[in-house]
XYZ file of C-alpha atoms in Angstrom:
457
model
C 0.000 0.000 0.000
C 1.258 3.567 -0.861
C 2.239 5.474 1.727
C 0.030 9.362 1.982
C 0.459 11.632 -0.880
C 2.289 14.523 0.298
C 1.024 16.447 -2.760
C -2.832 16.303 -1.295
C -2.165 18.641 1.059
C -1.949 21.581 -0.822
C -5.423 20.366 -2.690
C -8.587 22.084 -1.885
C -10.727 19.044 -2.168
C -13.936 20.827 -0.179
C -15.959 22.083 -3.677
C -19.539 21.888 -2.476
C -20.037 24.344 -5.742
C -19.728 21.824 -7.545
C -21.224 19.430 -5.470
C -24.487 21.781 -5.253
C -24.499 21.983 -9.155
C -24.107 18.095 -9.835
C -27.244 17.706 -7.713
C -29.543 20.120 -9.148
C -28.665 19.286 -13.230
C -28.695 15.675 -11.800
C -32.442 16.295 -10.395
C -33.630 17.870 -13.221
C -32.498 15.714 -16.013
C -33.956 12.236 -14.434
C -37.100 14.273 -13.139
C -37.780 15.811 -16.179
C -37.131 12.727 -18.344
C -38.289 10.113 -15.689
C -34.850 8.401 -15.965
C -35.011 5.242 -13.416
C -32.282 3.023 -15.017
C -29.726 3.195 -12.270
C -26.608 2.434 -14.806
C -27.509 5.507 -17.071
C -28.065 8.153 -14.126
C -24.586 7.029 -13.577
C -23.201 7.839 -16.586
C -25.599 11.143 -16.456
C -24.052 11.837 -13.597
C -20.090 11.242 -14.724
C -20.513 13.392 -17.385
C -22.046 16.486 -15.775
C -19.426 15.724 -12.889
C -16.914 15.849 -16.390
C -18.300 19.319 -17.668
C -18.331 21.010 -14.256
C -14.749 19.334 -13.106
C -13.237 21.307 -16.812
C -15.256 24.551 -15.998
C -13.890 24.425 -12.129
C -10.357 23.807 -13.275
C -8.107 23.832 -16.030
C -7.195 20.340 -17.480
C -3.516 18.996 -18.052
C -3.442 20.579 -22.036
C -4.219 23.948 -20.624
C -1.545 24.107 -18.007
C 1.009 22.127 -20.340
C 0.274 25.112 -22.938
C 1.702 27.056 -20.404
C 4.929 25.229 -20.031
C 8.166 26.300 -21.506
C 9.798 23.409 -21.664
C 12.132 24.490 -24.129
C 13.566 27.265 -21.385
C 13.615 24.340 -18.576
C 15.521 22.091 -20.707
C 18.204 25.110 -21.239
C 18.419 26.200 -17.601
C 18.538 22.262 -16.787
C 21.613 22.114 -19.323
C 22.968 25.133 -17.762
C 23.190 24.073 -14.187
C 26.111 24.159 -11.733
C 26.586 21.074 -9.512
C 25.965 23.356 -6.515
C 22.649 23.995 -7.974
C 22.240 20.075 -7.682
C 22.861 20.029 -4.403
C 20.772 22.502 -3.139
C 17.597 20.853 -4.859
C 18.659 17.375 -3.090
C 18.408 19.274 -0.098
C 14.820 21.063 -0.514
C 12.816 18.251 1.206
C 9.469 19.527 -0.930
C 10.845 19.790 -4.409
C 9.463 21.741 -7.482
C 9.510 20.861 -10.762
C 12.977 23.507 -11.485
C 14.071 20.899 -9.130
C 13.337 18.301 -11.008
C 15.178 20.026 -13.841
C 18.168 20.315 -11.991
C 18.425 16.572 -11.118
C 18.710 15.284 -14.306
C 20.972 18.011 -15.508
C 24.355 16.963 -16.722
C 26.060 18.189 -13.292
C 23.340 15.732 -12.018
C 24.578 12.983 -13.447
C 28.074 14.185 -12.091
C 26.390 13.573 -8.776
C 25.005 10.176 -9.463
C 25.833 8.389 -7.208
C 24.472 11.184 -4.391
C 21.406 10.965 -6.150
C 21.438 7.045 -6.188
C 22.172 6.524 -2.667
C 19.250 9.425 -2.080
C 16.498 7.566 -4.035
C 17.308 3.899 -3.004
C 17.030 5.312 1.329
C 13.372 7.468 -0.098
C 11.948 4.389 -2.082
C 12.669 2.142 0.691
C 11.052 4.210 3.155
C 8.043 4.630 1.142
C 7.426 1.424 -0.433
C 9.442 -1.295 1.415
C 11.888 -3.579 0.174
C 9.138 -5.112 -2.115
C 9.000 -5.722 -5.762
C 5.709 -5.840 -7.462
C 5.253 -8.000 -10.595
C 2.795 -7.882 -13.840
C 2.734 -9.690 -17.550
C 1.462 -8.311 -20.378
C -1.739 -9.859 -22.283
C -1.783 -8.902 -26.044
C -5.165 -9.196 -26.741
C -5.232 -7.722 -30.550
C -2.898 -6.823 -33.166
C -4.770 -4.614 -35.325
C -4.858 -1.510 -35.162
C -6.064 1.481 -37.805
C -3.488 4.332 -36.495
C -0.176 4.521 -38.362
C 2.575 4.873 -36.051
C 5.654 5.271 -37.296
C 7.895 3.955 -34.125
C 5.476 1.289 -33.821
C 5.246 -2.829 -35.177
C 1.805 -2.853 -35.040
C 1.038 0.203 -37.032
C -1.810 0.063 -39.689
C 0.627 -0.205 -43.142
C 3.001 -2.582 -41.615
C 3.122 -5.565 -43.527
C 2.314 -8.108 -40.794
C 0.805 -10.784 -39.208
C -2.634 -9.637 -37.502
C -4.828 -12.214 -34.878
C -7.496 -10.672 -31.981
C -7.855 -13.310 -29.444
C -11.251 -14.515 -28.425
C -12.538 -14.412 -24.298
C -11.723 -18.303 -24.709
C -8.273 -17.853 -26.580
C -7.972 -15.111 -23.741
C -8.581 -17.275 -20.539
C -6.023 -19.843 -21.759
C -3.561 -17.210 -22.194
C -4.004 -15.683 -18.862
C -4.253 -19.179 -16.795
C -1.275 -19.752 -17.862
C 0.195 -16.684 -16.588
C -1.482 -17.330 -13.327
C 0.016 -20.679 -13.214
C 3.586 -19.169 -12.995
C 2.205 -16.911 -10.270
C 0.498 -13.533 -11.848
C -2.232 -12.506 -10.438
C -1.896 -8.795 -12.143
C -2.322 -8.467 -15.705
C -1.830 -5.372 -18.418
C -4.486 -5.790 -21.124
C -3.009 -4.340 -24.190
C -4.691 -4.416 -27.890
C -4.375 -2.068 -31.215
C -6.793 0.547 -31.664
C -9.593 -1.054 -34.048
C -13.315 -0.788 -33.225
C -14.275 -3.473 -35.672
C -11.714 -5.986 -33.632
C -11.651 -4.167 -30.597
C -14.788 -2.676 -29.891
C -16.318 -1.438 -26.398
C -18.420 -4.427 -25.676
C -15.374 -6.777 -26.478
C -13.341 -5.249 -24.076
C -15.503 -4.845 -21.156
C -16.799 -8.734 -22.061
C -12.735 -9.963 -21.507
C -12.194 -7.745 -18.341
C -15.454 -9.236 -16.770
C -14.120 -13.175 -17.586
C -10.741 -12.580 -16.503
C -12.119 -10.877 -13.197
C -13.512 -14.198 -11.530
C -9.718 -15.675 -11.794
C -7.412 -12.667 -11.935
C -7.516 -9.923 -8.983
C -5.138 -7.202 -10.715
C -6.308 -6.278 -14.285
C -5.047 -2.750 -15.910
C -5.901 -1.797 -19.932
C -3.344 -0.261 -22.115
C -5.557 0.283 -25.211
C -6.874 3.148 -27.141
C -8.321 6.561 -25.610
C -12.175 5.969 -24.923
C -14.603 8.868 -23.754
C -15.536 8.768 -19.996
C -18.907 6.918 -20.122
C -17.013 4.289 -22.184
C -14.551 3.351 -19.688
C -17.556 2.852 -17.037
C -18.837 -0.312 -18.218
C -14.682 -1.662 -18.123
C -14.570 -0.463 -14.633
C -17.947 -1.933 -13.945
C -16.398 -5.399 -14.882
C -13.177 -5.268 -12.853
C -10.638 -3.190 -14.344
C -8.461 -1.333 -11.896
C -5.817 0.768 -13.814
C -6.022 2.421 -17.175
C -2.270 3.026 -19.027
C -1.745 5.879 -21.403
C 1.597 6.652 -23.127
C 1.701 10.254 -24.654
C 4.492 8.824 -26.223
C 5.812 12.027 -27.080
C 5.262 15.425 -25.570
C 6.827 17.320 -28.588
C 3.941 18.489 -30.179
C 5.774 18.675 -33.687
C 6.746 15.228 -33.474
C 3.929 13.661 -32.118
C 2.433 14.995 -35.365
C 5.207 13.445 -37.490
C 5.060 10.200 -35.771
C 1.039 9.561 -36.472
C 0.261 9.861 -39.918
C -3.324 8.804 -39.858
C -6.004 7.618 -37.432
C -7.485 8.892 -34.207
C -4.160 8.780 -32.738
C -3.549 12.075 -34.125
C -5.187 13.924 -31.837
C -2.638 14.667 -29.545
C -4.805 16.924 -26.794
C -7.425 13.846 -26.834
C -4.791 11.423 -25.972
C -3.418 13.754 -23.418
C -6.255 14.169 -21.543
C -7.249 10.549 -21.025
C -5.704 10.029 -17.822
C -8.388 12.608 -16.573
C -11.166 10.798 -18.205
C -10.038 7.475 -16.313
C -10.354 9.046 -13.291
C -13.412 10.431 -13.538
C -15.199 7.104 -14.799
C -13.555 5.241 -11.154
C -9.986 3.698 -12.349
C -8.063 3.579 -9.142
C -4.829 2.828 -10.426
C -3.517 5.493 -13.471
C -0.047 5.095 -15.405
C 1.936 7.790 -17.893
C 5.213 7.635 -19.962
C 6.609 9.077 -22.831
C 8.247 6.773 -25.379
C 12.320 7.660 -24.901
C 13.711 7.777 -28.711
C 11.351 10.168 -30.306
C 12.503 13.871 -28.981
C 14.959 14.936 -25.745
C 15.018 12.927 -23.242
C 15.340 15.942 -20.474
C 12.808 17.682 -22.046
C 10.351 14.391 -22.486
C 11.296 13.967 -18.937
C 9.774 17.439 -17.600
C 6.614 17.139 -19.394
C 5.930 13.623 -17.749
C 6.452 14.850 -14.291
C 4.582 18.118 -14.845
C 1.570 15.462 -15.999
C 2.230 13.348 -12.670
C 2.459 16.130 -10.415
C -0.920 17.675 -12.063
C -2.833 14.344 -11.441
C -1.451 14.031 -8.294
C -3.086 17.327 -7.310
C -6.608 16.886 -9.485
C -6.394 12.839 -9.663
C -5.736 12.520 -6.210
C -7.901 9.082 -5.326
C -5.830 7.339 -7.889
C -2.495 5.463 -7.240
C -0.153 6.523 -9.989
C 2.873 5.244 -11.941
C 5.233 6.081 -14.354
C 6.812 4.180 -17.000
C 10.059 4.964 -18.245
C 10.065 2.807 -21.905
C 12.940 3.223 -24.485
C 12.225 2.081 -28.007
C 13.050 -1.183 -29.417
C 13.157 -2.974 -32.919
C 10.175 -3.466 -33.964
C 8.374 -4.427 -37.478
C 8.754 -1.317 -39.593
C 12.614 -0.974 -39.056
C 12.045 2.468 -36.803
C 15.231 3.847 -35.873
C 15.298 5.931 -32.873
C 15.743 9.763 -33.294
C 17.175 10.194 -29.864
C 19.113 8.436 -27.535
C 19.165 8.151 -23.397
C 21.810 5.929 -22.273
C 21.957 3.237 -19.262
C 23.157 6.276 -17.176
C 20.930 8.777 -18.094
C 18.133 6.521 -17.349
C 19.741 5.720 -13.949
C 19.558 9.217 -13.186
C 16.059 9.489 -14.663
C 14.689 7.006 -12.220
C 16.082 8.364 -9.166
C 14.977 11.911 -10.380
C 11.418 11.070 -10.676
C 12.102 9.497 -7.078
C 13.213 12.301 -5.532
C 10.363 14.081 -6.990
C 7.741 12.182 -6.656
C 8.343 10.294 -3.708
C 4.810 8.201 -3.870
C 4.757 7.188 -7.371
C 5.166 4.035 -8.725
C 7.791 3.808 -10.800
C 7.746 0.897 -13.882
C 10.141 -0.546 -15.628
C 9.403 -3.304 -18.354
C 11.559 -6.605 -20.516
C 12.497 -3.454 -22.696
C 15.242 -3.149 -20.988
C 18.381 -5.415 -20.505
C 18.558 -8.214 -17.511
C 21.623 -6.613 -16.426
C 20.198 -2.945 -16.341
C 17.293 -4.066 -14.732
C 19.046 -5.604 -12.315
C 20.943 -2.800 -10.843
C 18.088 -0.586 -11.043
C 15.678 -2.581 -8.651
C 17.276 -1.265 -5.649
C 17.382 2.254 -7.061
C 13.708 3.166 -7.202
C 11.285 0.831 -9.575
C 8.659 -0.750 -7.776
C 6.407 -2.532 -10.484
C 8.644 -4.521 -13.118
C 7.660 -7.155 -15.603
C 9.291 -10.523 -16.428
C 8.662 -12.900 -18.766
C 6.949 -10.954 -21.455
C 5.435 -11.519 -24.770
C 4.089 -8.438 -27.204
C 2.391 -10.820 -29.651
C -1.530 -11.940 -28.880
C -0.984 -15.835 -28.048
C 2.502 -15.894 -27.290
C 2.191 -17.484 -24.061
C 0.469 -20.622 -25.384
C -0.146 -19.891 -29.494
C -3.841 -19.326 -28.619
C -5.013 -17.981 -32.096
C -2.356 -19.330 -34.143
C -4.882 -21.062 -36.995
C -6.713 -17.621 -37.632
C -3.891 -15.663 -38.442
C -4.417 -13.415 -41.141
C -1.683 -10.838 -43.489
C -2.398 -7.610 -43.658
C -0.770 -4.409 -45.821
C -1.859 -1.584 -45.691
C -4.448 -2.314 -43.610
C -6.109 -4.423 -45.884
C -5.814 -8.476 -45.669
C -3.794 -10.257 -48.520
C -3.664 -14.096 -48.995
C 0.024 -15.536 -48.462
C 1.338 -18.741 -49.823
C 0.779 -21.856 -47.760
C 5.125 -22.574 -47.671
C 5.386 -18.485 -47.599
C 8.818 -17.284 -45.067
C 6.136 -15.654 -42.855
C 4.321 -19.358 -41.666
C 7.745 -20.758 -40.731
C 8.102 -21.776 -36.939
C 9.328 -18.772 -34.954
C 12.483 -20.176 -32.395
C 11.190 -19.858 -28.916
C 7.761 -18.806 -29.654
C 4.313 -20.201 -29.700
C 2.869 -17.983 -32.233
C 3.928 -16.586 -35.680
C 1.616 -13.258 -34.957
C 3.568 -10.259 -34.990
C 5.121 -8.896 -31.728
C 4.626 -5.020 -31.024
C 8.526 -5.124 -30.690
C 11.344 -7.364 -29.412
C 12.111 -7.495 -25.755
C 15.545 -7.885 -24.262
C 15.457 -9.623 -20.958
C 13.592 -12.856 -21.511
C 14.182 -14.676 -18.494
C 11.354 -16.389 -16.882
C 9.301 -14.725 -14.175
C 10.614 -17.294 -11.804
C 13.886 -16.130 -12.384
C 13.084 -12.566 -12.001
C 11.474 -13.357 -8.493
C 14.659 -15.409 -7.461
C 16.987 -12.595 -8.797
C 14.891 -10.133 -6.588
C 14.922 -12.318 -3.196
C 18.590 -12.238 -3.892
C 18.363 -8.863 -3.773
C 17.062 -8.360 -0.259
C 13.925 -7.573 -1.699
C 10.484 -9.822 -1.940
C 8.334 -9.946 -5.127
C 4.693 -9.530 -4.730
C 2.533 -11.679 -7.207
C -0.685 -10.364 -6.247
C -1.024 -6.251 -3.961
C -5.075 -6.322 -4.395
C -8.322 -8.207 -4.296
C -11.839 -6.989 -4.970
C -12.739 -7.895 -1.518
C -11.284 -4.885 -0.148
C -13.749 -2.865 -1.694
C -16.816 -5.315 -1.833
């Protein structure tokens, strides 16, 4: 369990305004309309509660208009190891702190900063580990993303798993000892849709206790029916902060709306999601300045979000289908000092890190400050067991074309169950068992499962 937010205490969270307004719209829209169904005054409800939340306060794109991150990233570039010093001695820092700490002097003073995060992370979390798998549900997706294997005009090979394909998939995670699961799919209505989403979350729920989504933007009464079902956590990448870029990166689809992705995190929260996670994509535009956008995100929903557990993932591209090469770079050490920046900062926030990354780096950074790591990861739907494997389909362009019976693409793939197309290759593939022995080695114990609807019921 996190330990209190030190953030809510400079929240005003009386607003009996608002609370006085909800009631009377409420009122009048079921009395006037006779509305009895209890599920739909809900979502009547949520979405006044929406409106009147954006008129009371300014959302996330509003206040990261207002950033100059482009000045922060100079004055971060700019600053003198005694300015790193005195931020690691403010015991409340701001977000020019934040700057500061992952300045180059700050990586001068990395191991100060290591030593600082590892005591703070310790203190605030324990000397536990928590562990998660991913479940690719879908492969298609209609967005085209440049840095990404699944995007739309890729030539590769598509599946969506059905809730049966999807139970044998997760039972088998939960027979090496998961009990919390990422949901992650393409963006596709026609494969994807609503219904199909809150249909898995609801079967998975009577055998898995931990289920978060990583799939694409949905409005706030959307997201009800998943949270109705059992979904917990709701993960949204901005991928890129740099506006410019962003626009570069997504050619076509509803990805392309970058203040719609941006403020999902906001929608989450409002439809009940207790458990909200961020990240920018490291490879796309500077790191440092990539890096002060995220935490000026966290910090905002840890003020306006404040119900919600948070986390932050800290991904760095990989190969992938499509033959992206990254535009930046952030090195082992830079991310070091990333991670115990965005400690220092954020003291209660979880901090991810995923089979993106090296065993070895991963390793080393476990004591540092990352709380919630996966092991054992696949990025293709099926690759756990093959579920799916015999409806595999081509696609180019986003358009399905018949291959060759003895085509390349139908040989077996070494060391996997599937021949679907991974979103992009991982680099520590040890198995989770390994991962939880590595971490007991450590000093540190690895928690399987941290919740159970019981709590709440």
């Amino acid at each position: 369990m996190l330990s209190p937010n030190p953030h809510i205490a400079n929240k005003n969270r009386s607003c009996p305004g608002w609370q006085v307004s909800i009631t009377i719209l409420y009122s009048g829209l079921c009395g006037t309309h006779k509305i009895r169904n209890s599920r739909f005054q809900k979502i009547i409800l949520l979405g006044i509660a929406s409106v009147l939340c954006l008129i009371a306060r300014m959302s996330f794109v509003g206040m990261f208009n207002e950033l100059r991150l482009d000045e922060q990233v100079k004055l971060s570039l700019a600053t003198p190891a005694s300015g790193v010093r005195q931020s690691l001695a403010n015991s409340r820092p701001a977000l020019a702190d934040f700057a500061q700490l992952i300045s180059p002097a700050g990586g001068e003073l990395l191991e100060t900063l290591c030593r600082r995060s590892q005591r703070l992370t310790q203190q605030r979390f324990g000397k536990v580990i928590r562990l998660f798998a991913p479940l690719y549900l879908s492969n298609e997706c209609i967005n085209n993303c440049k840095y990404c294997g699944f995007s739309r005009d890729n030539p590769i090979l598509r599946v969506t798993l059905s809730i049966e394909e999807i139970l044998r998939e997760a039972r088998a995670l939960k027979e090496k000892g998961f009990r919390n699961l990422l949901l992650v799919a393409g963006e596709h209505p026609k494969f994807v849709s609503n219904g199909y989403m809150a249909a898995v979350v609801r079967a998975l729920h009577e055998e898995i206790p931990g289920i978060s989504l990583e799939v694409g933007p949905m409005e706030t009464a959307d997201y009800v029916p998943l949270v109705e079902a059992g979904a917990d956590g709701l993960v949204v990448y901005q991928e890129t902060y740099d506006r410019a870029v962003y626009a570069e990166m997504h050619t076509t689809g509803p990805k392309r709306d970058f203040d719609w992705r941006l403020e999902t995190p906001e929608r989450a929260y409002t439809a009940g999601f207790r458990r909200l996670g961020i990240g920018a994509l490291f490879g796309l535009s500077d790191w440092r300045r990539e890096a002060m956008a995220v935490a000026a995100h966290a910090d905002y929903l840890l003020r306006n979000c404040w119900k919600a557990q948070l986390t932050i993932s800290l991904p760095r591209l990989r190969p992938c289908a499509g033959e992206f090469q990254p535009l930046t770079h952030l090195t082992d050490r830079e991310l070091t000092q990333l991670v115990c920046a965005f400690r220092l900062f954020l003291p209660d926030v979880g901090l991810v890190l995923s089979t993106r990354e090296p065993a070895k780096l991963r390793d080393g950074l476990i004591p540092l400050g990352v709380t919630l790591i996966s092991a054992g990861s696949h990025t293709e739907p099926g690759g756990y067991t093959g579920a799916g494997r015999e409806k595999i389909h081509h696609t180019e362009r986003g358009r399905i074309v018949e291959l060759a019976a003895g085509a390349s693409e139908w040989a077996p793939r070494e060391q996997h169950a599937t021949n679907a197309t991974g979103q992009f290759e991982i680099a520590d593939e040890r198995p989770p068992e390994e991962v939880a022995q590595l971490i007991r080695r450590l000093g540190y114990e690895p928690v399987w499962k941290d919740w159970d609807a019981a709590l709440t019921a």
